[in-house]
Coordinates of C-alpha atoms and ligand atoms in Angstrom, one line a residue:
M1 CA 25.8 -0.1 -24.3
D2 CA 26.7 2.3 -21.7
R3 CA 26.4 1.4 -17.9
I4 CA 25.4 3.9 -15.2
N5 CA 25.9 2.7 -11.7
G6 CA 26.2 -0.7 -12.8
V7 CA 22.7 -0.3 -14.8
S8 CA 22.7 -0.2 -18.6
S9 CA 21.7 3.2 -19.6
P10 CA 18.5 3.5 -21.9
P11 CA 17.4 2.2 -24.4
F12 CA 17.0 -1.0 -22.6
K13 CA 13.8 -3.0 -21.7
H14 CA 11.7 -3.4 -18.5
R15 CA 8.6 -4.6 -17.5
Q16 CA 5.5 -2.5 -16.5
I17 CA 1.9 -3.0 -15.7
V18 CA -0.6 -0.8 -17.4
M19 CA -4.4 -0.3 -17.6
A20 CA -5.6 -2.6 -20.3
E21 CA -9.2 -1.3 -20.3
R22 CA -11.1 1.0 -18.3
P23 CA -13.0 -0.8 -15.4
S24 CA -16.6 -0.8 -15.0
G25 CA -17.6 -2.2 -11.5
V26 CA -15.5 -4.4 -9.5
L27 CA -11.7 -4.7 -10.6
T28 CA -10.6 -8.0 -12.5
P29 CA -7.3 -9.2 -14.0
Q30 CA -8.6 -8.2 -17.4
H31 CA -8.2 -4.6 -16.5
F32 CA -4.4 -5.0 -16.3
R33 CA -1.6 -5.9 -18.9
S34 CA 2.1 -6.8 -17.9
E35 CA 4.3 -5.4 -20.8
V36 CA 8.1 -5.4 -21.6
V37 CA 9.0 -2.2 -23.2
A38 CA 11.9 0.1 -23.6
V39 CA 12.8 2.5 -21.0
P40 CA 12.3 5.9 -22.4
P41 CA 15.3 8.5 -22.7
R42 CA 15.7 10.9 -20.1
S43 CA 15.6 14.6 -20.6
S44 CA 17.7 17.2 -18.7
D45 CA 15.5 17.6 -15.9
E46 CA 14.7 14.2 -15.5
V47 CA 15.9 11.2 -13.2
L48 CA 16.1 7.5 -14.2
L49 CA 15.0 5.3 -11.2
R50 CA 15.4 1.6 -10.4
N51 CA 12.3 0.9 -8.3
I52 CA 12.6 -1.0 -5.1
F53 CA 9.1 -0.8 -3.7
V54 CA 5.9 0.2 -5.4
S55 CA 2.7 0.9 -3.3
V56 CA -0.7 -0.5 -3.9
A57 CA -3.5 2.0 -2.9
P58 CA -7.1 2.5 -3.7
H59 CA -6.3 5.7 -5.4
A60 CA -4.9 3.8 -8.2
R61 CA -8.6 2.1 -8.7
A62 CA -10.0 5.5 -8.4
V63 CA -7.9 7.1 -11.3
M64 CA -8.6 4.1 -13.6
Q65 CA -12.4 5.2 -13.3
G66 CA -11.9 9.1 -13.4
P67 CA -10.1 12.1 -12.4
T68 CA -9.0 12.8 -8.8
Y69 CA -6.5 15.3 -8.0
R70 CA -4.8 13.5 -10.8
P71 CA -6.0 13.2 -14.3
Q72 CA -7.9 10.1 -15.2
L73 CA -5.8 7.2 -16.6
S74 CA -6.1 6.3 -20.1
P75 CA -5.8 2.5 -21.4
G76 CA -2.1 1.6 -22.1
E77 CA -0.8 4.1 -19.2
V78 CA 1.2 2.7 -16.4
I79 CA -0.7 2.3 -13.0
P80 CA 0.6 5.1 -10.7
S81 CA 2.0 4.7 -7.3
S82 CA 4.1 6.1 -4.7
V83 CA 7.7 4.3 -5.0
I84 CA 10.8 4.0 -3.2
A85 CA 13.8 3.7 -5.6
E86 CA 17.5 4.0 -6.1
V87 CA 18.6 6.8 -8.4
V88 CA 20.4 5.3 -11.6
A89 CA 21.1 8.7 -13.1
A90 CA 20.3 12.4 -12.6
P91 CA 20.9 15.8 -14.1
P92 CA 24.1 17.7 -12.5
G93 CA 23.1 19.1 -9.1
G94 CA 20.5 16.4 -8.7
P95 CA 20.6 13.3 -6.2
E96 CA 23.7 11.1 -6.6
P97 CA 23.5 7.9 -8.4
G98 CA 23.0 5.1 -5.9
S99 CA 21.0 7.2 -3.4
I100 CA 17.6 6.1 -2.2
V101 CA 14.6 8.5 -2.7
G102 CA 11.0 8.5 -2.7
G103 CA 8.9 9.4 -5.6
V104 CA 5.7 9.6 -7.6
A105 CA 6.1 6.8 -10.5
G106 CA 4.0 3.7 -11.3
W107 CA 4.1 -0.1 -11.4
Q108 CA 7.5 -0.5 -13.4
E109 CA 11.0 -1.9 -12.7
Y110 CA 12.3 1.5 -13.9
S111 CA 10.8 5.0 -14.0
V112 CA 12.0 8.4 -15.8
V113 CA 10.4 11.0 -13.6
P114 CA 10.9 14.9 -13.3
L115 CA 13.2 15.9 -10.5
S116 CA 10.2 17.6 -8.8
D117 CA 8.5 14.0 -8.3
I118 CA 11.2 12.7 -6.1
W119 CA 12.4 13.6 -2.5
P120 CA 15.4 12.5 -0.4
L121 CA 14.8 9.9 2.3
E122 CA 16.4 10.1 5.8
R123 CA 17.9 6.9 6.5
V124 CA 15.9 5.9 9.6
G125 CA 13.6 2.8 10.1
K126 CA 12.9 0.0 7.8
L127 CA 12.9 1.2 4.2
S128 CA 9.5 -0.2 3.5
H129 CA 8.3 2.1 6.3
H130 CA 8.9 5.1 4.1
L131 CA 5.8 4.0 2.0
G132 CA 3.7 3.5 5.1
L133 CA 4.5 4.9 8.5
L134 CA 6.9 7.6 7.2
G135 CA 5.2 7.9 3.7
R136 CA 1.9 9.3 2.6
N137 CA -0.4 7.1 4.5
G138 CA 1.3 7.7 7.8
L139 CA 1.3 11.4 7.4
T140 CA -2.3 11.2 6.2
A141 CA -3.1 9.5 9.5
Y142 CA -1.1 12.1 11.5
F143 CA -2.4 15.1 10.0
G144 CA -6.0 13.7 9.7
I145 CA -6.0 13.1 13.4
R146 CA -3.8 15.9 14.9
Q147 CA -4.6 19.0 12.6
V148 CA -7.8 18.2 10.9
A149 CA -9.9 16.4 13.7
Q150 CA -7.8 17.7 16.4
V151 CA -8.8 14.9 18.7
R152 CA -8.8 15.5 22.3
A153 CA -8.5 13.3 25.5
G154 CA -11.7 11.5 26.3
E155 CA -13.4 11.7 22.9
T156 CA -14.7 8.8 21.0
V157 CA -13.1 8.6 17.4
V158 CA -14.4 6.1 15.1
V159 CA -12.1 5.0 12.1
S160 CA -13.3 3.1 8.9
G161 CA -10.9 1.1 6.8
A162 CA -9.4 0.9 10.3
A163 CA -7.2 -2.3 9.5
G164 CA -5.7 -0.5 6.4
G165 CA -2.6 1.5 5.8
V166 CA -4.0 4.8 6.8
G167 CA -6.5 3.3 9.3
H168 CA -4.5 1.3 11.4
L169 CA -2.3 4.3 12.2
A170 CA -5.1 6.8 12.6
G171 CA -6.8 4.7 15.4
Q172 CA -3.6 4.4 17.1
L173 CA -2.8 8.1 16.8
A174 CA -6.4 8.6 18.3
R175 CA -5.7 6.3 21.2
I176 CA -2.2 7.8 21.9
A177 CA -4.2 11.4 22.2
G178 CA -6.2 9.6 25.0
A179 CA -9.2 9.1 22.9
R180 CA -11.3 5.9 22.8
A181 CA -10.8 4.5 19.4
I182 CA -13.3 2.4 17.7
G183 CA -12.5 0.4 14.4
I184 CA -14.5 -0.6 11.5
S185 CA -13.2 -3.1 9.2
G186 CA -14.7 -5.7 6.9
A187 CA -13.7 -8.7 8.8
E188 CA -13.8 -10.2 12.5
E189 CA -10.3 -11.5 12.1
K190 CA -9.1 -7.7 11.2
N191 CA -11.2 -6.5 14.1
E192 CA -9.3 -8.8 16.6
I193 CA -6.0 -7.5 15.4
L194 CA -7.0 -4.0 15.9
R195 CA -8.3 -4.7 19.6
Q196 CA -5.5 -7.1 20.6
Q197 CA -2.5 -5.8 18.9
L198 CA -3.3 -2.0 18.2
G199 CA -5.3 -0.9 21.4
Y200 CA -8.6 -0.2 19.6
S201 CA -11.1 0.0 22.5
A202 CA -13.9 -1.7 20.5
T203 CA -14.7 -2.7 16.8
A204 CA -17.6 -3.4 14.4
S205 CA -17.8 -5.3 11.2
R206 CA -19.3 -3.4 8.4
R207 CA -20.2 -6.6 6.6
S208 CA -22.4 -8.0 9.6
P209 CA -26.0 -7.9 9.2
S210 CA -26.2 -6.1 12.6
F211 CA -23.4 -3.7 11.8
A212 CA -25.5 -0.5 12.7
E213 CA -26.6 -1.9 16.3
G214 CA -23.0 -3.1 16.7
L215 CA -21.5 0.2 16.1
R216 CA -24.1 1.9 18.5
A217 CA -23.2 -0.5 21.3
A218 CA -19.5 0.3 20.6
C219 CA -20.1 4.0 21.0
P220 CA -22.4 4.5 24.1
D221 CA -21.3 8.1 24.6
G222 CA -21.6 8.9 20.7
V223 CA -19.0 9.9 18.3
D224 CA -17.0 12.9 18.5
V225 CA -14.9 12.4 15.5
Y226 CA -15.3 10.1 12.5
F227 CA -12.2 9.7 10.3
D228 CA -13.9 8.4 7.1
N229 CA -11.7 6.4 4.7
V230 CA -14.4 4.7 2.7
G231 CA -17.7 6.9 2.6
G232 CA -20.8 5.2 1.4
P233 CA -23.0 3.2 3.5
V234 CA -20.6 3.2 6.5
L235 CA -20.7 6.9 6.5
D236 CA -24.5 6.7 6.5
A237 CA -24.4 4.3 9.7
V238 CA -21.9 6.6 11.7
L239 CA -23.8 10.0 11.0
P240 CA -26.9 9.6 13.4
L241 CA -24.2 8.7 16.1
L242 CA -22.3 12.1 16.1
N243 CA -22.5 14.4 19.1
K244 CA -22.9 18.0 18.9
Y245 CA -19.9 19.8 17.6
G246 CA -18.7 16.3 16.1
R247 CA -15.9 16.3 13.5
I248 CA -16.0 14.4 10.1
V249 CA -12.4 14.0 8.8
C250 CA -13.1 13.1 4.9
C251 CA -9.9 11.2 4.0
G252 CA -11.1 8.9 1.2
V253 CA -14.0 7.2 -0.2
T254 CA -13.0 3.8 -1.1
A255 CA -16.5 2.5 -1.2
Q256 CA -17.1 4.6 -4.3
Y257 CA -13.8 3.6 -6.3
D258 CA -15.2 0.3 -7.7
A259 CA -18.6 1.8 -8.8
D260 CA -19.4 3.1 -11.9
R261 CA -20.9 6.4 -10.7
P262 CA -21.0 7.8 -7.1
P263 CA -24.0 6.5 -5.0
P264 CA -26.7 9.0 -3.9
G265 CA -25.4 11.1 -1.2
P266 CA -25.7 10.2 2.3
S267 CA -29.5 10.6 3.3
G268 CA -30.1 13.5 5.8
L269 CA -26.4 14.8 5.6
A270 CA -27.3 18.3 5.6
V271 CA -29.8 17.9 8.4
Q272 CA -27.4 16.2 10.5
L273 CA -24.8 18.9 10.0
I274 CA -26.9 21.7 10.9
A275 CA -29.0 20.1 13.9
K276 CA -25.5 19.3 15.5
S277 CA -23.2 22.0 14.2
L278 CA -20.8 19.2 12.7
L279 CA -17.9 19.9 11.0
M280 CA -17.1 17.9 7.9
R281 CA -13.7 18.4 6.2
G282 CA -11.8 17.1 3.3
F283 CA -8.0 17.4 3.4
L284 CA -5.0 16.1 1.2
V285 CA -1.8 14.9 2.9
A286 CA 0.0 17.4 0.6
D287 CA -1.7 20.4 2.2
Y288 CA 0.8 19.8 5.0
L289 CA 3.9 19.4 2.9
S290 CA 5.9 21.9 4.9
Q291 CA 5.3 19.9 8.2
W292 CA 6.1 16.7 6.8
P293 CA 9.6 16.5 8.3
T294 CA 8.5 17.1 11.9
A295 CA 5.6 14.6 11.7
Q296 CA 7.9 12.0 10.2
R297 CA 10.1 12.3 13.1
D298 CA 7.2 12.1 15.7
L299 CA 5.9 9.0 14.1
F300 CA 9.3 7.5 13.9
A301 CA 9.7 8.2 17.8
L302 CA 6.2 6.7 18.5
Q303 CA 7.1 3.5 16.6
E304 CA 10.6 3.3 18.3
N305 CA 9.4 3.8 21.7
G306 CA 6.6 1.1 21.3
D307 CA 3.4 3.2 21.3
L308 CA 2.8 2.7 17.5
T309 CA 2.6 -0.7 15.8
V310 CA 3.2 -0.9 12.1
L311 CA 1.3 -3.5 10.0
E312 CA 2.5 -4.1 6.4
D313 CA 1.7 -6.7 3.7
V314 CA 4.6 -6.8 1.5
R315 CA 4.2 -8.9 -1.6
D316 CA 7.0 -10.0 -4.0
G317 CA 7.3 -9.3 -7.6
L318 CA 5.7 -6.6 -9.8
D319 CA 3.2 -9.2 -11.2
T320 CA 1.7 -9.6 -8.0
A321 CA 0.4 -5.9 -8.1
P322 CA -2.8 -6.2 -9.9
D323 CA -4.0 -9.1 -7.7
A324 CA -2.9 -7.2 -4.6
L325 CA -5.0 -4.2 -5.7
I326 CA -8.0 -6.4 -6.5
A327 CA -7.6 -8.1 -3.1
M328 CA -7.3 -4.7 -1.3
M329 CA -10.7 -3.4 -3.0
A330 CA -12.2 -6.5 -1.3
G331 CA -10.8 -5.8 1.8
G332 CA -7.9 -8.5 1.6
N333 CA -5.0 -6.5 3.3
V334 CA -4.1 -5.8 6.7
G335 CA -1.9 -2.8 7.1
Q336 CA 0.2 -1.0 4.5
L337 CA 0.1 -2.9 1.0
A338 CA 3.3 -2.8 -0.9
I339 CA 5.1 -4.9 -3.6
R340 CA 8.8 -5.3 -3.4
L341 CA 10.8 -5.4 -6.7
A342 CA 14.2 -5.6 -5.4
P343 CA 16.1 -6.3 -2.2
D344 CA 16.9 -3.4 0.2
P345 CA 20.1 -1.7 -0.3
P346 CA 22.6 -3.1 2.4
E347 CA 22.9 0.2 4.1
W348 CA 19.3 0.3 4.9
L349 CA 19.3 -3.1 6.6
T350 CA 21.4 -1.5 9.3
A351 CA 19.4 1.7 9.5
R352 CA 17.4 2.8 12.6
Ligands
LIG1 N1 -6.7 12.5 1.8 C1 -5.4 12.1 1.4 O1 -4.5 12.8 1.4 C2 -5.1 10.8 1.4 C3 -3.9 10.1 1.3 C4 -3.7 8.8 1.5 C5 -4.9 7.8 1.3 N2 -6.0 8.5 1.2 C6 -7.3 7.5 1.3 O2 -7.4 6.9 2.4 C7 -8.1 5.6 2.2 C8 -7.3 4.6 2.7 O3 -6.1 4.1 2.0 P1 -5.2 3.1 2.3 O4 -4.2 3.0 1.3 O5 -5.0 3.1 3.6 O6 -6.2 1.6 1.9 P2 -6.7 0.5 3.0 O7 -7.6 1.0 3.9 O8 -5.4 -0.3 3.3 O9 -7.4 -0.5 1.8 C9 -8.7 0.0 1.3 C10 -9.7 -0.8 2.3 O10 -10.9 -0.2 2.1 C11 -12.0 -1.2 2.5 N3 -13.0 -1.3 1.4 C12 -12.8 -1.7 0.3 N4 -14.1 -1.7 -0.2 C13 -14.8 -1.0 0.4 C14 -16.1 -0.7 0.4 N5 -16.8 -1.0 -0.8 N6 -16.8 -0.1 1.4 C15 -16.1 0.0 2.6 N7 -14.8 -0.1 2.5 C16 -14.2 -0.7 1.5 C17 -11.2 -2.5 2.8 O11 -11.2 -2.7 4.1 P3 -12.2 -3.5 4.9 O12 -12.7 -4.5 4.2 O13 -11.6 -3.9 6.4 O14 -13.3 -2.4 5.4 C18 -9.8 -2.2 2.2 O15 -8.9 -3.1 3.0 C19 -8.3 5.4 0.6 O16 -9.6 6.0 0.3 C20 -7.4 6.6 0.1 O17 -7.7 7.0 -1.1 C21 -6.4 9.9 1.1

């Protein structure tokens, strides 16, 4: 068997996690299956990666249900995720074997992906931060707050999923812009972290029987911007609080991902939009691809100078991924959720 960069060249076997059956309602372990299979051969425009981190994201749950901006997952297919990986083999002109890249791959030890699905990583910060702060979630928070909402000093900005990967950064970026950040999460322990560690001005718990009243009390001047990570009943509760010319940033609808079908639309949405001249806008972080490097530099600088605190929930071993996603859908994560499959390469331990 050939060896490339210390790793056996395919065919060799590795572990992966696939969708065993399509979920209906709440996600359970039976919807996943762990398999040992042969790594497929690589074609002339593909890269062989050894994955170091794989992300856990609500989007994985969404594609198990139906199409999003990606096609619906079929039973037997690998759960998709962002990855941070070491290049094992690449076509001529591609990245050097041994280099560390970001990519779109899945919950598996090795991945064979098109060259177009990977990108180089600048050797700054912690390696895991390239999934969170400097990866898709950090960039989503950055563009959502700065470009979609265009948050201004003195405004009130409400963030749902506020203790999650995107949300904990979005609220801090609103605070850094001079706004009053109000966080909504599913637990008082999470809300305490938002207030004590991240500088949120006030919080509300979506599971509290007095959620709507608590949120209203936290926003005495109304809401100028709602950064919506969850949709559903939380959106319903925020809508009446929006001020004239308010903006709703539609980032995600996590509340719908565990449901068989979308809930009926938020009642009175059109009336609110018209009466208050609201702007409700969806976006994909990929819409801002050309500006990612500038945003990554800004985000890194904010973290380096202590303005931005990064929260991570890193779990070990591929087999922990299904439980991590199940827990996430029940609100069991604080900050960016990621799975570590291998140690950081030594050169990253000294990166800054
Ligand atoms: N537009 C884009 O380009 C883009 C890019 C990246 C991510 N996203 C979206 O951004 C959102 C956040 O992603 P993330 O990775 O940072 O996830 P996350 O917020 O870390 O995790 C999901 C959180 O959603 C909350 N949640 C779960 N079920 C819920 C329900 N039924 N109702 C209300 N809240 C519920 C839970 O928090 P609590 O229990 O604390 O509320 C849970 O921790 C997702 O919808 C994702 O798809 C969009």
